[in-house]
Short mmCIF file of N, CA, C and O in Angstrom, two decimals:
data_model
loop_
_atom_site.label_atom_id
_atom_site.label_comp_id
_atom_site.label_asym_id
_atom_site.label_seq_id
_atom_site.Cartn_x
_atom_site.Cartn_y
_atom_site.Cartn_z
N MET A 1 -19.95 -11.59 -60.22
CA MET A 1 -19.65 -12.89 -58.94
C MET A 1 -18.07 -13.56 -58.61
O MET A 1 -18.09 -13.23 -57.97
N LEU A 2 -17.51 -13.23 -59.99
CA LEU A 2 -15.54 -13.45 -59.88
C LEU A 2 -15.00 -12.33 -59.06
O LEU A 2 -14.08 -12.79 -58.42
N GLN A 3 -15.44 -11.02 -59.21
CA GLN A 3 -15.12 -10.33 -58.53
C GLN A 3 -15.14 -10.16 -57.33
O GLN A 3 -13.89 -10.19 -56.47
N LYS A 4 -16.10 -10.47 -57.05
CA LYS A 4 -16.27 -10.68 -55.41
C LYS A 4 -15.35 -11.92 -54.75
O LYS A 4 -15.04 -11.74 -53.84
N ILE A 5 -15.26 -12.91 -55.47
CA ILE A 5 -14.11 -13.80 -55.04
C ILE A 5 -12.84 -13.40 -55.00
O ILE A 5 -11.87 -13.73 -54.17
N GLY A 6 -12.66 -13.08 -56.11
CA GLY A 6 -10.92 -12.33 -56.31
C GLY A 6 -10.98 -11.62 -55.07
O GLY A 6 -9.65 -11.46 -55.04
N ARG A 7 -11.69 -10.43 -54.59
CA ARG A 7 -11.19 -9.77 -53.68
C ARG A 7 -10.99 -10.55 -52.25
O ARG A 7 -10.52 -9.90 -51.48
N LEU A 8 -11.79 -12.03 -52.39
CA LEU A 8 -10.78 -12.47 -50.86
C LEU A 8 -9.66 -12.72 -51.15
O LEU A 8 -8.89 -12.91 -50.11
N PHE A 9 -8.65 -12.85 -52.23
CA PHE A 9 -7.30 -13.20 -52.35
C PHE A 9 -6.46 -11.79 -52.67
O PHE A 9 -5.42 -11.91 -52.80
N VAL A 10 -7.17 -10.90 -51.87
CA VAL A 10 -6.42 -9.83 -52.23
C VAL A 10 -6.24 -9.05 -50.40
O VAL A 10 -6.80 -9.28 -49.69
N ILE A 11 -4.82 -8.97 -50.57
CA ILE A 11 -4.36 -8.72 -49.16
C ILE A 11 -4.51 -6.89 -48.89
O ILE A 11 -4.05 -6.35 -49.88
N LYS A 12 -5.26 -6.37 -48.21
CA LYS A 12 -5.71 -4.91 -48.14
C LYS A 12 -5.70 -4.31 -46.72
O LYS A 12 -5.48 -3.28 -47.28
N ASN A 13 -4.30 -5.13 -45.98
CA ASN A 13 -3.83 -4.52 -44.80
C ASN A 13 -2.84 -5.01 -44.12
O ASN A 13 -2.32 -6.30 -44.61
N ARG A 14 -2.07 -4.40 -43.25
CA ARG A 14 -1.20 -4.80 -42.63
C ARG A 14 -1.03 -6.14 -41.69
O ARG A 14 -0.51 -6.83 -41.91
N PHE A 15 -2.55 -6.64 -40.88
CA PHE A 15 -2.51 -7.06 -40.46
C PHE A 15 -2.86 -8.63 -41.01
O PHE A 15 -2.23 -9.68 -40.64
N GLU A 16 -3.60 -8.59 -42.55
CA GLU A 16 -3.68 -9.66 -43.06
C GLU A 16 -2.50 -9.75 -43.66
O GLU A 16 -1.92 -11.02 -43.55
N ALA A 17 -1.48 -9.14 -44.37
CA ALA A 17 -0.27 -9.31 -44.42
C ALA A 17 0.17 -9.93 -43.36
O ALA A 17 1.40 -10.94 -44.07
N PHE A 18 0.73 -9.39 -42.02
CA PHE A 18 1.24 -9.86 -41.17
C PHE A 18 1.09 -11.73 -41.14
O PHE A 18 1.81 -12.43 -40.87
N LEU A 19 -0.40 -12.06 -41.20
CA LEU A 19 -0.83 -13.32 -41.09
C LEU A 19 -0.14 -14.39 -42.22
O LEU A 19 -0.31 -15.30 -41.81
N ILE A 20 -0.68 -13.94 -43.09
CA ILE A 20 -0.03 -14.57 -44.59
C ILE A 20 1.87 -14.61 -44.59
O ILE A 20 2.26 -15.93 -44.60
N ILE A 21 2.26 -13.70 -43.73
CA ILE A 21 3.82 -14.16 -43.70
C ILE A 21 4.37 -14.98 -42.72
O ILE A 21 4.67 -15.78 -42.60
N TYR A 22 3.29 -14.90 -41.70
CA TYR A 22 3.21 -15.98 -40.27
C TYR A 22 3.08 -17.49 -40.88
O TYR A 22 3.67 -18.84 -40.45
N ALA A 23 1.99 -17.31 -42.03
CA ALA A 23 2.19 -18.69 -42.12
C ALA A 23 2.61 -19.23 -43.44
O ALA A 23 3.37 -20.65 -43.47
N LEU A 24 3.39 -18.25 -43.97
CA LEU A 24 4.63 -18.80 -44.87
C LEU A 24 5.98 -18.98 -44.35
O LEU A 24 6.56 -19.84 -44.66
N ALA A 25 6.08 -18.76 -43.09
CA ALA A 25 7.18 -18.77 -41.94
C ALA A 25 7.07 -20.59 -41.74
O ALA A 25 8.04 -20.86 -41.36
N LEU A 26 5.59 -20.48 -41.04
CA LEU A 26 5.19 -21.75 -40.55
C LEU A 26 6.13 -23.05 -41.27
O LEU A 26 6.31 -23.95 -41.26
N GLY A 27 5.28 -22.63 -42.73
CA GLY A 27 5.61 -23.44 -44.12
C GLY A 27 7.41 -24.33 -44.19
O GLY A 27 7.53 -24.65 -44.10
N ALA A 28 7.80 -22.50 -44.31
CA ALA A 28 9.19 -22.69 -44.41
C ALA A 28 10.22 -23.31 -43.52
O ALA A 28 10.99 -24.12 -43.45
N MET A 29 9.51 -23.36 -42.16
CA MET A 29 10.67 -23.92 -40.86
C MET A 29 10.34 -25.44 -41.15
O MET A 29 11.10 -26.05 -40.89
N THR A 30 8.76 -25.91 -41.48
CA THR A 30 8.47 -27.17 -41.38
C THR A 30 9.52 -27.84 -42.34
O THR A 30 10.01 -28.66 -42.07
N ARG A 31 9.68 -27.05 -43.43
CA ARG A 31 10.30 -27.39 -45.40
C ARG A 31 11.93 -27.92 -44.28
O ARG A 31 12.83 -28.11 -44.72
N GLY A 32 12.15 -26.64 -43.65
CA GLY A 32 13.73 -26.24 -43.24
C GLY A 32 13.96 -27.47 -42.10
O GLY A 32 15.29 -27.82 -42.61
N ALA A 33 13.25 -28.10 -41.32
CA ALA A 33 13.44 -29.00 -40.48
C ALA A 33 13.60 -30.25 -41.29
O ALA A 33 14.81 -31.39 -40.86
N ALA A 34 12.86 -30.28 -42.29
CA ALA A 34 13.00 -31.42 -43.42
C ALA A 34 13.98 -31.66 -43.92
O ALA A 34 14.81 -32.91 -44.08
N TYR A 35 14.51 -30.32 -44.47
CA TYR A 35 15.83 -30.21 -45.00
C TYR A 35 17.05 -30.97 -43.83
O TYR A 35 18.06 -31.47 -44.32
N LEU A 36 16.91 -30.53 -42.59
CA LEU A 36 17.91 -30.82 -41.89
C LEU A 36 17.89 -32.14 -41.03
O LEU A 36 19.14 -32.92 -41.64
N SER A 37 16.84 -33.36 -41.04
CA SER A 37 16.54 -34.49 -40.88
C SER A 37 16.88 -35.24 -42.61
O SER A 37 17.50 -36.16 -42.17
N GLU A 38 16.86 -34.75 -43.25
CA GLU A 38 16.97 -35.64 -44.74
C GLU A 38 18.62 -35.32 -45.43
O GLU A 38 19.11 -36.47 -45.61
N TYR A 39 19.34 -34.11 -45.26
CA TYR A 39 20.29 -33.60 -45.44
C TYR A 39 21.18 -33.17 -43.83
O TYR A 39 21.25 -32.02 -43.69
N PRO A 40 21.99 -34.14 -43.21
CA PRO A 40 22.53 -33.96 -42.44
C PRO A 40 24.12 -33.13 -42.97
O PRO A 40 24.64 -33.30 -43.77
N GLY A 41 24.17 -31.54 -42.11
CA GLY A 41 25.37 -31.47 -41.73
C GLY A 41 25.06 -29.99 -42.71
O GLY A 41 24.17 -29.29 -42.42
N ILE A 42 26.26 -29.48 -43.37
CA ILE A 42 26.53 -27.97 -43.71
C ILE A 42 25.37 -27.81 -44.31
O ILE A 42 24.38 -26.73 -45.00
N PHE A 43 24.90 -29.01 -45.44
CA PHE A 43 24.00 -28.86 -46.97
C PHE A 43 22.55 -28.42 -46.26
O PHE A 43 21.72 -27.33 -46.80
N GLY A 44 22.53 -29.34 -45.47
CA GLY A 44 21.09 -29.42 -44.76
C GLY A 44 20.73 -27.52 -43.94
O GLY A 44 19.98 -27.42 -44.33
N GLN A 45 21.99 -27.22 -43.04
CA GLN A 45 22.01 -25.95 -42.68
C GLN A 45 21.76 -24.72 -43.80
O GLN A 45 20.65 -24.19 -43.60
N LEU A 46 22.45 -24.92 -45.09
CA LEU A 46 22.05 -23.82 -45.84
C LEU A 46 20.98 -23.96 -46.59
O LEU A 46 20.29 -22.95 -47.13
N LEU A 47 20.30 -25.19 -46.47
CA LEU A 47 18.85 -25.41 -46.79
C LEU A 47 17.59 -24.89 -46.11
O LEU A 47 17.01 -23.75 -46.44
N PHE A 48 18.05 -25.23 -44.92
CA PHE A 48 17.26 -24.52 -43.91
C PHE A 48 17.16 -22.88 -43.96
O PHE A 48 16.42 -22.13 -44.16
N LEU A 49 18.72 -22.32 -44.07
CA LEU A 49 18.88 -20.94 -44.35
C LEU A 49 17.85 -20.54 -45.16
O LEU A 49 17.32 -19.18 -45.14
N ALA A 50 18.31 -21.26 -45.81
CA ALA A 50 17.54 -20.47 -47.68
C ALA A 50 15.92 -20.03 -47.50
O ALA A 50 15.60 -19.51 -48.15
N THR A 51 15.44 -21.19 -46.92
CA THR A 51 13.84 -21.64 -46.41
C THR A 51 13.51 -20.06 -45.87
O THR A 51 12.61 -19.55 -46.03
N SER A 52 14.52 -20.03 -44.78
CA SER A 52 13.95 -18.95 -43.95
C SER A 52 13.94 -17.66 -44.13
O SER A 52 13.75 -16.25 -44.31
N GLY A 53 15.24 -17.20 -45.13
CA GLY A 53 15.27 -16.05 -46.17
C GLY A 53 14.65 -15.65 -47.58
O GLY A 53 14.28 -14.75 -47.38
N ALA A 54 13.82 -16.90 -47.46
CA ALA A 54 12.81 -16.48 -48.83
C ALA A 54 11.99 -16.15 -47.65
O ALA A 54 11.23 -15.30 -48.46
N VAL A 55 11.01 -16.35 -46.81
CA VAL A 55 10.13 -15.78 -46.02
C VAL A 55 10.80 -14.27 -45.92
O VAL A 55 9.52 -13.49 -46.02
N PHE A 56 11.85 -14.10 -45.48
CA PHE A 56 12.09 -12.76 -45.44
C PHE A 56 11.83 -11.79 -46.69
O PHE A 56 11.39 -10.97 -46.31
N LEU A 57 12.35 -12.36 -47.51
CA LEU A 57 12.55 -11.34 -48.81
C LEU A 57 10.93 -11.40 -49.39
O LEU A 57 10.25 -10.22 -49.34
N ALA A 58 10.04 -12.31 -49.09
CA ALA A 58 8.50 -12.39 -49.24
C ALA A 58 7.89 -11.66 -48.63
O ALA A 58 6.75 -10.83 -49.01
N GLY A 59 8.04 -11.32 -47.27
CA GLY A 59 7.12 -10.65 -46.23
C GLY A 59 8.14 -9.25 -46.30
O GLY A 59 6.85 -8.39 -46.52
N ALA A 60 8.95 -8.65 -46.70
CA ALA A 60 9.10 -7.32 -46.77
C ALA A 60 9.01 -7.29 -48.48
O ALA A 60 8.01 -6.17 -48.67
N LYS A 61 8.76 -7.81 -49.20
CA LYS A 61 7.89 -7.79 -50.76
C LYS A 61 6.40 -7.40 -50.63
O LYS A 61 5.86 -6.79 -51.13
N ILE A 62 5.53 -8.55 -49.42
CA ILE A 62 4.54 -7.95 -49.67
C ILE A 62 4.19 -6.43 -48.77
O ILE A 62 3.27 -5.72 -49.49
N LEU A 63 5.27 -6.49 -48.17
CA LEU A 63 5.22 -5.28 -46.94
C LEU A 63 4.77 -3.74 -47.46
O LEU A 63 4.55 -2.61 -47.81
N ASP A 64 6.23 -4.29 -48.71
CA ASP A 64 6.66 -2.74 -49.57
C ASP A 64 5.41 -2.66 -50.37
O ASP A 64 5.10 -1.37 -50.87
N CYS A 65 5.09 -3.60 -51.12
CA CYS A 65 3.51 -3.16 -52.28
C CYS A 65 2.09 -2.97 -51.44
O CYS A 65 1.74 -2.01 -51.73
N LEU A 66 2.37 -3.30 -50.15
CA LEU A 66 1.25 -2.24 -49.39
C LEU A 66 1.14 -1.11 -48.87
O LEU A 66 0.11 -0.17 -49.55
N ARG A 67 2.29 -0.87 -48.77
CA ARG A 67 2.81 0.60 -48.73
C ARG A 67 2.65 1.51 -50.15
O ARG A 67 2.23 2.34 -50.20
N LEU A 68 3.12 1.05 -51.32
CA LEU A 68 3.24 1.48 -52.61
C LEU A 68 1.71 1.34 -52.76
O LEU A 68 1.72 2.54 -53.56
N GLU A 69 0.46 0.70 -52.83
CA GLU A 69 -1.05 0.60 -53.10
C GLU A 69 -1.31 1.57 -52.47
O GLU A 69 -2.07 2.73 -52.74
N LYS A 70 -0.66 1.85 -50.78
CA LYS A 70 -1.76 2.96 -49.90
C LYS A 70 -1.33 4.08 -50.50
O LYS A 70 -2.29 5.55 -50.63
N GLU A 71 0.08 4.49 -50.98
CA GLU A 71 0.79 5.65 -51.34
C GLU A 71 0.31 6.08 -53.10
O GLU A 71 -0.38 7.39 -53.19
N LEU A 72 -0.37 5.02 -53.74
CA LEU A 72 -0.99 5.50 -55.01
C LEU A 72 -2.53 6.09 -54.93
O LEU A 72 -2.70 6.52 -55.42
N ALA A 73 -3.04 4.96 -53.89
CA ALA A 73 -4.21 5.44 -53.98
C ALA A 73 -4.44 6.97 -53.41
O ALA A 73 -5.48 7.73 -53.40
N GLU A 74 -3.29 7.63 -52.45
CA GLU A 74 -3.50 8.65 -51.58
C GLU A 74 -3.50 9.68 -52.60
O GLU A 74 -3.51 10.65 -52.78
N ALA A 75 -2.54 9.39 -53.86
CA ALA A 75 -2.18 10.52 -54.69
C ALA A 75 -3.11 10.47 -55.92
O ALA A 75 -3.18 11.94 -56.37
N ARG A 76 -3.94 9.28 -55.89
CA ARG A 76 -5.14 9.41 -57.00
C ARG A 76 -6.12 10.43 -56.00
O ARG A 76 -6.96 11.15 -56.84
N GLY A 77 -6.11 10.30 -54.81
CA GLY A 77 -7.43 10.77 -54.07
C GLY A 77 -8.44 10.04 -53.83
O GLY A 77 -9.60 10.70 -53.80
N ASP A 78 -8.47 8.85 -54.11
CA ASP A 78 -9.47 7.91 -53.57
C ASP A 78 -9.28 7.41 -52.52
O ASP A 78 -8.40 7.33 -52.19
N ASP A 79 -10.28 6.40 -52.22
CA ASP A 79 -9.72 5.44 -50.82
C ASP A 79 -9.48 4.18 -51.52
O ASP A 79 -9.39 3.18 -50.26
N GLY A 80 -9.63 3.69 -52.56
CA GLY A 80 -9.03 2.41 -53.20
C GLY A 80 -10.35 1.42 -53.32
O GLY A 80 -10.00 0.36 -53.90
N ASN A 81 -11.32 1.97 -53.31
CA ASN A 81 -12.34 1.31 -53.41
C ASN A 81 -13.18 1.56 -54.68
O ASN A 81 -14.40 1.53 -55.00
N ALA A 82 -12.43 2.32 -55.70
CA ALA A 82 -13.08 2.85 -56.76
C ALA A 82 -13.37 1.78 -57.57
O ALA A 82 -14.99 1.98 -58.69
N GLY A 83 -13.04 0.94 -57.84
CA GLY A 83 -13.00 -0.42 -58.55
C GLY A 83 -14.34 -0.76 -57.90
O GLY A 83 -15.32 -1.55 -58.98
N GLU A 84 -14.69 -1.17 -56.69
CA GLU A 84 -15.83 -1.74 -56.23
C GLU A 84 -16.94 -0.91 -56.40
O GLU A 84 -17.94 -1.42 -56.79
N GLU A 85 -17.20 0.29 -56.38
CA GLU A 85 -18.20 1.08 -56.43
C GLU A 85 -18.50 1.14 -58.32
O GLU A 85 -20.02 0.92 -58.13
N ALA A 86 -17.70 0.90 -59.07
CA ALA A 86 -17.77 0.77 -60.66
C ALA A 86 -18.39 -0.22 -60.92
O ALA A 86 -19.44 -0.19 -61.49
N GLY A 87 -18.33 -1.33 -60.05
CA GLY A 87 -18.37 -2.82 -60.75
C GLY A 87 -20.28 -2.63 -59.80
O GLY A 87 -20.82 -3.67 -60.06
N ALA A 88 -20.14 -1.88 -58.89
CA ALA A 88 -21.75 -2.10 -58.28
C ALA A 88 -22.69 -1.69 -58.60
O ALA A 88 -24.12 -1.68 -59.05
N LYS A 89 -22.62 -0.35 -59.89
CA LYS A 89 -23.81 0.37 -60.56
C LYS A 89 -23.83 -0.50 -61.84
O LYS A 89 -23.65 -1.58 -62.30
#
C-alpha cells in the first residue's frame, strides 16, 4: 500500500517534470516579488535573482536525473517497471 502511495511522488516523464518546474517557478517568483517589496534596492533585486536562479538549478537537476534514469533503464534492458511487477506477485 505504501508503495502505491509512494509512486504518486515519483516523476515519471518530462511533462510531469515541467509541471513541477513551473510550480517551483511560480512560488519562487512570488517569493522574489515579496523580497522586492520588503527589501527595496539592490539587496531585494539580488534576492529576487537568487530565487529565480534556484529554479534554474533545480529544473536542470530534475531533467538531468530523468535522462539518467532512462539511460540506466535502457542499459539494464527493462522498461523501468521491474520493481512494480515484483511487488504485484
